[in-house]
mmCIF file of C-alpha atoms in Angstrom:
data_model
loop_
_atom_site.group_PDB
_atom_site.id
_atom_site.type_symbol
_atom_site.label_atom_id
_atom_site.label_comp_id
_atom_site.label_asym_id
_atom_site.label_seq_id
_atom_site.Cartn_x
_atom_site.Cartn_y
_atom_site.Cartn_z
ATOM 1 C CA MET A 1 -108.576 283.895 -70.560
ATOM 2 C CA ASN A 2 -106.745 287.111 -69.536
ATOM 3 C CA GLN A 3 -107.980 290.195 -70.498
ATOM 4 C CA PRO A 4 -105.663 292.441 -72.315
ATOM 5 C CA LEU A 5 -103.936 294.639 -69.934
ATOM 6 C CA GLN A 6 -104.838 298.607 -70.064
ATOM 7 C CA VAL A 7 -102.058 301.116 -69.209
ATOM 8 C CA ALA A 8 -101.939 304.741 -69.300
ATOM 9 C CA VAL A 9 -99.110 306.449 -70.925
ATOM 10 C CA PRO A 10 -98.133 309.694 -71.562
ATOM 11 C CA PRO A 11 -99.572 311.018 -75.092
ATOM 12 C CA ASN A 12 -95.829 311.539 -76.257
ATOM 13 C CA SER A 13 -94.652 308.459 -76.374
ATOM 14 C CA LEU A 14 -93.676 307.219 -80.120
ATOM 15 C CA ALA A 15 -92.707 303.868 -81.097
ATOM 16 C CA GLY A 16 -88.879 302.821 -80.531
ATOM 17 C CA SER A 17 -88.612 305.202 -77.743
ATOM 18 C CA GLY A 18 -88.659 302.723 -75.034
ATOM 19 C CA THR A 19 -92.080 303.356 -74.059
ATOM 20 C CA VAL A 20 -95.151 301.608 -75.979
ATOM 21 C CA SER A 21 -98.712 302.749 -75.749
ATOM 22 C CA MET A 22 -101.124 299.774 -74.679
ATOM 23 C CA THR A 23 -104.790 300.413 -75.183
ATOM 24 C CA HIS A 24 -107.889 297.851 -74.752
ATOM 25 C CA ASP A 25 -107.012 296.252 -78.342
ATOM 26 C CA SER A 26 -103.791 295.189 -78.214
ATOM 27 C CA MET A 27 -102.360 291.903 -77.927
ATOM 28 C CA LEU A 28 -98.397 291.916 -77.739
ATOM 29 C CA ASP A 29 -96.857 294.857 -75.782
ATOM 30 C CA ILE A 30 -93.258 294.739 -75.933
ATOM 31 C CA ASP A 31 -92.003 297.490 -73.718
ATOM 32 C CA ASN A 32 -88.071 298.813 -73.793
ATOM 33 C CA VAL A 33 -86.456 295.198 -74.194
ATOM 34 C CA THR A 34 -82.835 294.796 -74.484
ATOM 35 C CA VAL A 35 -81.349 291.477 -75.290
ATOM 36 C CA SER A 36 -77.190 291.340 -74.621
ATOM 37 C CA PHE A 37 -74.724 288.701 -75.961
ATOM 38 C CA ASP A 38 -71.299 289.074 -74.170
ATOM 39 C CA GLY A 39 -71.741 293.170 -73.979
ATOM 40 C CA PHE A 40 -73.216 292.995 -77.444
ATOM 41 C CA LYS A 41 -76.605 294.241 -78.047
ATOM 42 C CA ALA A 42 -78.965 292.212 -80.532
ATOM 43 C CA VAL A 43 -82.176 294.459 -79.580
ATOM 44 C CA ASP A 44 -81.519 297.427 -77.809
ATOM 45 C CA SER A 45 -84.386 298.808 -76.161
ATOM 46 C CA LEU A 46 -86.986 298.183 -78.454
ATOM 47 C CA SER A 47 -90.850 298.996 -77.710
ATOM 48 C CA LEU A 48 -93.660 297.709 -80.200
ATOM 49 C CA ARG A 49 -97.199 296.604 -80.080
ATOM 50 C CA ILE A 50 -99.120 294.280 -82.195
ATOM 51 C CA ASP A 51 -103.091 294.527 -82.179
ATOM 52 C CA GLU A 52 -105.445 292.072 -82.047
ATOM 53 C CA ARG A 53 -106.364 290.621 -86.043
ATOM 54 C CA GLU A 54 -103.169 292.483 -87.184
ATOM 55 C CA LEU A 55 -101.275 291.168 -89.856
ATOM 56 C CA ARG A 56 -97.361 292.970 -89.012
ATOM 57 C CA VAL A 57 -94.503 292.749 -91.381
ATOM 58 C CA VAL A 58 -91.003 293.086 -89.933
ATOM 59 C CA ILE A 59 -88.027 293.614 -91.965
ATOM 60 C CA GLY A 60 -84.911 295.552 -91.832
ATOM 61 C CA PRO A 61 -81.140 294.402 -93.058
ATOM 62 C CA ASN A 62 -79.244 291.419 -91.996
ATOM 63 C CA GLY A 63 -78.423 291.639 -88.177
ATOM 64 C CA ALA A 64 -81.313 293.950 -87.634
ATOM 65 C CA GLY A 65 -82.512 291.709 -84.686
ATOM 66 C CA LYS A 66 -85.496 290.594 -86.595
ATOM 67 C CA THR A 67 -84.969 286.829 -85.705
ATOM 68 C CA THR A 68 -84.006 287.547 -82.168
ATOM 69 C CA LEU A 69 -87.005 289.529 -81.766
ATOM 70 C CA LEU A 70 -89.315 286.556 -82.562
ATOM 71 C CA ASP A 71 -87.269 284.501 -80.474
ATOM 72 C CA LEU A 72 -88.216 286.912 -77.427
ATOM 73 C CA ILE A 73 -91.591 286.670 -77.951
ATOM 74 C CA CYS A 74 -91.537 283.117 -78.033
ATOM 75 C CA GLY A 75 -88.908 282.254 -75.305
ATOM 76 C CA LYS A 76 -86.337 281.233 -76.990
ATOM 77 C CA THR A 77 -84.051 283.847 -76.261
ATOM 78 C CA ARG A 78 -84.681 285.938 -72.681
ATOM 79 C CA ALA A 79 -84.859 289.550 -71.967
ATOM 80 C CA SER A 80 -81.530 291.433 -70.003
ATOM 81 C CA ALA A 81 -83.879 293.929 -69.240
ATOM 82 C CA GLY A 82 -87.523 295.126 -70.474
ATOM 83 C CA SER A 83 -91.294 293.205 -70.602
ATOM 84 C CA VAL A 84 -93.244 291.167 -73.187
ATOM 85 C CA ARG A 85 -96.871 290.674 -72.512
ATOM 86 C CA PHE A 86 -99.128 288.699 -74.100
ATOM 87 C CA ARG A 87 -102.531 289.803 -73.595
ATOM 88 C CA GLY A 88 -101.559 291.241 -70.411
ATOM 89 C CA VAL A 89 -99.635 287.779 -69.367
ATOM 90 C CA GLU A 90 -96.036 288.625 -68.828
ATOM 91 C CA LEU A 91 -94.183 286.067 -71.299
ATOM 92 C CA THR A 92 -90.487 286.643 -69.791
ATOM 93 C CA ARG A 93 -91.191 284.324 -66.796
ATOM 94 C CA LEU A 94 -92.822 281.892 -68.835
ATOM 95 C CA PRO A 95 -90.910 278.391 -70.505
ATOM 96 C CA GLU A 96 -91.439 278.083 -73.907
ATOM 97 C CA PHE A 97 -94.169 275.408 -73.722
ATOM 98 C CA GLN A 98 -96.160 277.602 -71.544
ATOM 99 C CA ILE A 99 -96.015 280.090 -73.994
ATOM 100 C CA VAL A 100 -97.281 278.102 -76.791
ATOM 101 C CA ARG A 101 -100.076 277.310 -74.392
ATOM 102 C CA ALA A 102 -100.991 280.698 -73.760
ATOM 103 C CA GLY A 103 -101.877 280.797 -77.610
ATOM 104 C CA VAL A 104 -98.380 282.006 -79.489
ATOM 105 C CA GLY A 105 -97.243 279.981 -82.474
ATOM 106 C CA ARG A 106 -93.759 279.936 -84.236
ATOM 107 C CA LYS A 107 -92.762 278.518 -87.778
ATOM 108 C CA PHE A 108 -88.941 279.069 -88.542
ATOM 109 C CA GLN A 109 -87.553 279.406 -92.056
ATOM 110 C CA ASN A 110 -86.962 275.661 -93.021
ATOM 111 C CA PRO A 111 -89.868 273.924 -92.651
ATOM 112 C CA SER A 112 -90.019 271.571 -89.823
ATOM 113 C CA ILE A 113 -92.207 268.639 -90.622
ATOM 114 C CA TYR A 114 -92.168 264.760 -90.148
ATOM 115 C CA GLU A 115 -91.396 263.776 -93.906
ATOM 116 C CA ASP A 116 -91.928 260.216 -92.942
ATOM 117 C CA LEU A 117 -95.605 260.876 -92.538
ATOM 118 C CA SER A 118 -98.345 261.754 -94.242
ATOM 119 C CA VAL A 119 -99.941 264.714 -94.487
ATOM 120 C CA GLN A 120 -103.045 264.024 -92.166
ATOM 121 C CA GLU A 121 -100.794 262.532 -89.709
ATOM 122 C CA ASN A 122 -98.764 265.553 -89.437
ATOM 123 C CA LEU A 123 -101.778 267.547 -88.469
ATOM 124 C CA GLU A 124 -103.083 265.016 -86.512
ATOM 125 C CA ILE A 125 -100.016 264.775 -84.136
ATOM 126 C CA SER A 126 -99.764 268.803 -84.010
ATOM 127 C CA ILE A 127 -103.465 268.808 -82.270
ATOM 128 C CA PRO A 128 -102.578 269.498 -78.821
ATOM 129 C CA GLN A 129 -104.792 266.484 -77.483
ATOM 130 C CA ALA A 130 -101.636 264.537 -79.140
ATOM 131 C CA HIS A 131 -98.785 266.178 -77.547
ATOM 132 C CA SER A 132 -97.738 264.031 -74.881
ATOM 133 C CA ILE A 133 -97.286 259.920 -74.810
ATOM 134 C CA ARG A 134 -100.053 259.795 -72.313
ATOM 135 C CA ARG A 135 -102.384 261.945 -74.145
ATOM 136 C CA SER A 136 -101.545 260.265 -77.472
ATOM 137 C CA LEU A 137 -102.582 256.745 -75.755
ATOM 138 C CA PHE A 138 -106.230 258.355 -75.803
ATOM 139 C CA PHE A 139 -106.032 260.560 -78.983
ATOM 140 C CA ARG A 140 -108.695 259.335 -81.413
ATOM 141 C CA ARG A 141 -109.793 260.327 -84.774
ATOM 142 C CA THR A 142 -112.945 262.008 -83.292
ATOM 143 C CA PRO A 143 -115.441 263.469 -85.971
ATOM 144 C CA ALA A 144 -114.765 267.178 -84.605
ATOM 145 C CA VAL A 145 -110.918 266.153 -85.298
ATOM 146 C CA ARG A 146 -111.567 265.143 -88.619
ATOM 147 C CA GLU A 147 -113.499 268.588 -89.184
ATOM 148 C CA GLN A 148 -110.729 270.320 -87.822
ATOM 149 C CA ILE A 149 -108.257 268.655 -89.805
ATOM 150 C CA GLU A 150 -110.498 269.033 -92.913
ATOM 151 C CA VAL A 151 -110.920 272.520 -92.300
ATOM 152 C CA VAL A 152 -107.259 273.596 -92.280
ATOM 153 C CA ALA A 153 -105.983 271.075 -94.799
ATOM 154 C CA GLU A 154 -108.546 273.384 -96.933
ATOM 155 C CA GLN A 155 -107.171 276.891 -95.818
ATOM 156 C CA ILE A 156 -103.952 275.550 -96.487
ATOM 157 C CA ARG A 157 -104.727 274.020 -100.163
ATOM 158 C CA LEU A 158 -103.763 270.808 -99.348
ATOM 159 C CA THR A 159 -106.971 268.584 -99.252
ATOM 160 C CA ALA A 160 -106.007 266.536 -102.577
ATOM 161 C CA HIS A 161 -102.682 265.691 -100.380
ATOM 162 C CA LEU A 162 -103.713 264.436 -97.028
ATOM 163 C CA ARG A 163 -102.671 260.787 -97.566
ATOM 164 C CA MET A 164 -99.381 261.822 -99.642
ATOM 165 C CA LYS A 165 -96.353 261.659 -97.349
ATOM 166 C CA ALA A 166 -95.192 264.899 -96.276
ATOM 167 C CA GLY A 167 -91.553 264.584 -97.803
ATOM 168 C CA ARG A 168 -92.967 264.364 -101.263
ATOM 169 C CA LEU A 169 -94.623 268.220 -101.279
ATOM 170 C CA SER A 170 -93.187 270.785 -103.007
ATOM 171 C CA HIS A 171 -91.076 273.202 -100.717
ATOM 172 C CA GLY A 172 -93.924 275.590 -100.906
ATOM 173 C CA GLN A 173 -96.368 273.133 -99.672
ATOM 174 C CA LYS A 174 -94.072 271.977 -97.250
ATOM 175 C CA GLN A 175 -94.359 275.454 -95.760
ATOM 176 C CA TRP A 176 -97.650 275.789 -95.801
ATOM 177 C CA LEU A 177 -98.544 272.266 -94.198
ATOM 178 C CA GLU A 178 -96.098 273.716 -91.402
ATOM 179 C CA ILE A 179 -98.379 276.212 -91.025
ATOM 180 C CA GLY A 180 -101.210 274.465 -91.149
ATOM 181 C CA MET A 181 -99.650 272.377 -87.802
ATOM 182 C CA LEU A 182 -99.509 275.357 -86.219
ATOM 183 C CA LEU A 183 -103.358 276.521 -86.946
ATOM 184 C CA VAL A 184 -104.698 273.131 -85.982
ATOM 185 C CA GLN A 185 -102.915 274.357 -82.201
ATOM 186 C CA ASN A 186 -105.476 277.539 -82.876
ATOM 187 C CA PRO A 187 -103.062 280.048 -81.821
ATOM 188 C CA ALA A 188 -104.113 283.470 -81.265
ATOM 189 C CA LEU A 189 -100.675 285.077 -82.589
ATOM 190 C CA LEU A 190 -98.595 283.520 -85.262
ATOM 191 C CA LEU A 191 -94.987 284.358 -85.769
ATOM 192 C CA LEU A 192 -93.419 283.673 -89.195
ATOM 193 C CA ASP A 193 -89.722 283.652 -90.174
ATOM 194 C CA GLU A 194 -89.702 284.302 -93.997
ATOM 195 C CA PRO A 195 -92.711 281.557 -94.970
ATOM 196 C CA VAL A 196 -91.878 282.403 -98.959
ATOM 197 C CA ALA A 197 -88.102 281.823 -98.984
ATOM 198 C CA GLY A 198 -87.549 279.413 -101.452
ATOM 199 C CA MET A 199 -91.032 279.419 -103.105
ATOM 200 C CA SER A 200 -92.394 280.151 -106.801
ATOM 201 C CA PRO A 201 -93.915 283.248 -107.707
ATOM 202 C CA LYS A 202 -97.246 281.373 -107.827
ATOM 203 C CA GLU A 203 -96.664 280.037 -104.409
ATOM 204 C CA ARG A 204 -95.794 283.465 -103.014
ATOM 205 C CA GLU A 205 -99.155 284.981 -104.357
ATOM 206 C CA GLN A 206 -101.248 282.069 -102.772
ATOM 207 C CA THR A 207 -99.142 282.129 -99.400
ATOM 208 C CA ALA A 208 -100.212 285.912 -99.551
ATOM 209 C CA GLU A 209 -103.867 285.042 -99.603
ATOM 210 C CA LEU A 210 -103.645 282.420 -97.012
ATOM 211 C CA LEU A 211 -102.080 284.885 -94.623
ATOM 212 C CA ARG A 212 -104.362 287.554 -95.191
ATOM 213 C CA THR A 213 -107.029 285.107 -94.633
ATOM 214 C CA ILE A 214 -105.597 283.683 -91.274
ATOM 215 C CA ALA A 215 -105.311 287.581 -90.313
ATOM 216 C CA LEU A 216 -108.718 287.566 -90.279
ATOM 217 C CA GLY A 217 -109.173 286.095 -87.055
ATOM 218 C CA LYS A 218 -105.625 286.120 -86.012
ATOM 219 C CA SER A 219 -102.648 288.449 -85.316
ATOM 220 C CA LEU A 220 -99.434 287.536 -87.244
ATOM 221 C CA VAL A 221 -95.906 288.822 -86.936
ATOM 222 C CA VAL A 222 -94.043 287.788 -90.179
ATOM 223 C CA ILE A 223 -90.407 288.548 -91.011
ATOM 224 C CA GLU A 224 -89.881 288.991 -94.897
ATOM 225 C CA HIS A 225 -87.337 290.524 -97.108
ATOM 226 C CA ASP A 226 -89.223 290.051 -100.395
ATOM 227 C CA MET A 227 -90.472 293.361 -100.769
ATOM 228 C CA ASP A 228 -93.306 292.827 -103.285
ATOM 229 C CA PHE A 229 -94.581 289.971 -101.050
ATOM 230 C CA VAL A 230 -94.563 292.727 -97.991
ATOM 231 C CA ARG A 231 -96.791 294.532 -100.173
ATOM 232 C CA SER A 232 -98.964 292.296 -100.651
ATOM 233 C CA ILE A 233 -99.626 291.284 -97.292
ATOM 234 C CA ALA A 234 -98.550 294.034 -94.644
ATOM 235 C CA GLN A 235 -101.336 295.889 -92.950
ATOM 236 C CA ARG A 236 -98.257 298.219 -91.149
ATOM 237 C CA VAL A 237 -94.578 297.391 -91.415
ATOM 238 C CA THR A 238 -91.777 297.767 -88.544
ATOM 239 C CA VAL A 239 -88.316 298.521 -89.603
ATOM 240 C CA LEU A 240 -85.580 297.562 -87.373
ATOM 241 C CA HIS A 241 -81.955 298.595 -87.394
ATOM 242 C CA GLN A 242 -79.291 297.635 -85.394
ATOM 243 C CA GLY A 243 -81.875 296.257 -82.567
ATOM 244 C CA ARG A 244 -84.025 299.044 -82.326
ATOM 245 C CA VAL A 245 -87.380 300.403 -84.575
ATOM 246 C CA LEU A 246 -86.173 302.625 -86.979
ATOM 247 C CA ALA A 247 -89.312 303.391 -88.667
ATOM 248 C CA GLU A 248 -92.935 302.006 -88.492
ATOM 249 C CA GLY A 249 -96.116 303.141 -90.859
ATOM 250 C CA ALA A 250 -97.652 302.081 -93.934
ATOM 251 C CA ILE A 251 -95.620 300.209 -96.887
ATOM 252 C CA ASP A 252 -95.849 303.533 -98.818
ATOM 253 C CA GLN A 253 -94.160 305.218 -95.816
ATOM 254 C CA ILE A 254 -91.700 302.769 -95.125
ATOM 255 C CA GLN A 255 -90.413 302.946 -99.096
ATOM 256 C CA ALA A 256 -90.448 306.393 -99.302
ATOM 257 C CA ASP A 257 -88.504 307.192 -95.630
ATOM 258 C CA PRO A 258 -84.773 308.267 -96.644
ATOM 259 C CA ARG A 259 -83.770 306.430 -93.700
ATOM 260 C CA VAL A 260 -85.170 302.874 -94.558
ATOM 261 C CA ILE A 261 -83.350 303.824 -98.213
ATOM 262 C CA GLU A 262 -80.499 304.289 -96.883
ATOM 263 C CA VAL A 263 -79.880 301.504 -94.396
ATOM 264 C CA TYR A 264 -82.064 298.963 -96.065
ATOM 265 C CA LEU A 265 -84.122 299.504 -99.251
ATOM 266 C CA GLY A 266 -80.617 301.015 -100.878
ATOM 267 C CA GLN A 267 -78.947 297.518 -100.477
#
C-alpha cells in the first residue's frame, strides 16, 4: 500500500485558501482544484483534507459544488486544475475503475441495486472477485465469502432479508443494501450523496448509527441537507458556497457562523 504523502506547508495555510496541509494521517488531499464547464467554475480553487477514519459532512446550498466534489474524487469529473491525492496517489490521472481499486467507493443519491436479485446475490456480485465475466466463472461461495456476506448483512441490518428480492425492500433498506455493496469491496474511503433522503425518522436514526460504526475503520465523506442528521454524525463539517470552502469546523461552530446562516441555514 502506498504510504500517505507528507508535504511541508507554510504555517499560515488555511482551508479554502488554495493550500492544504498534508500530514501523516491524511487520507485524501484536495489541493487548489478547479472545475470549469464552458467558463463556469463549478469548483473554484477548492482545498480540502480528509483524515484517516474521519466522518466528514459537506453541506451548502444547491449549486455549491457538493456533488461535483464527489465526482472529482471518484474520477467521474476531471479537474481543470489542481490535485486530488488519495493516500499519496494522484487520482486526477486515473480512470474510474482504478480509483475504485485504489480504495474509493461511491454511493449516489438514488439506490442502484439489482431489484430482481436477492439481497445476498446483490452483495455477492459486488465482491471484487465477481466483477468481470472471466472472474465470475471461477467465483465460488467459499466459507470466507459466506462469512463476509453475513458480517456485512448484519452491519446493514439485513440479515433476516438475505433471501428476499431486493425490489421488495423499503426505500431505507435499499439505501443500506447499496452501502453494503460498497462495504464488501472493502474501500478505505466511502463517498455518500444524501444517504437518508426519503427515509423515515427511525431509518435515519439507524443510518446514523451505521455510519458512525463504519467510521471506526474507514473514512466517509457525506453530502447531506438534513441538519438534525448532520448533527448526529458529523465529526467535522465543511460548507461549500459557489464552489469554494466557505466555512469548516464542528457543527456548533458552523451553525453559529453568520456567513453560513446568511447563505444556507437562513433559507
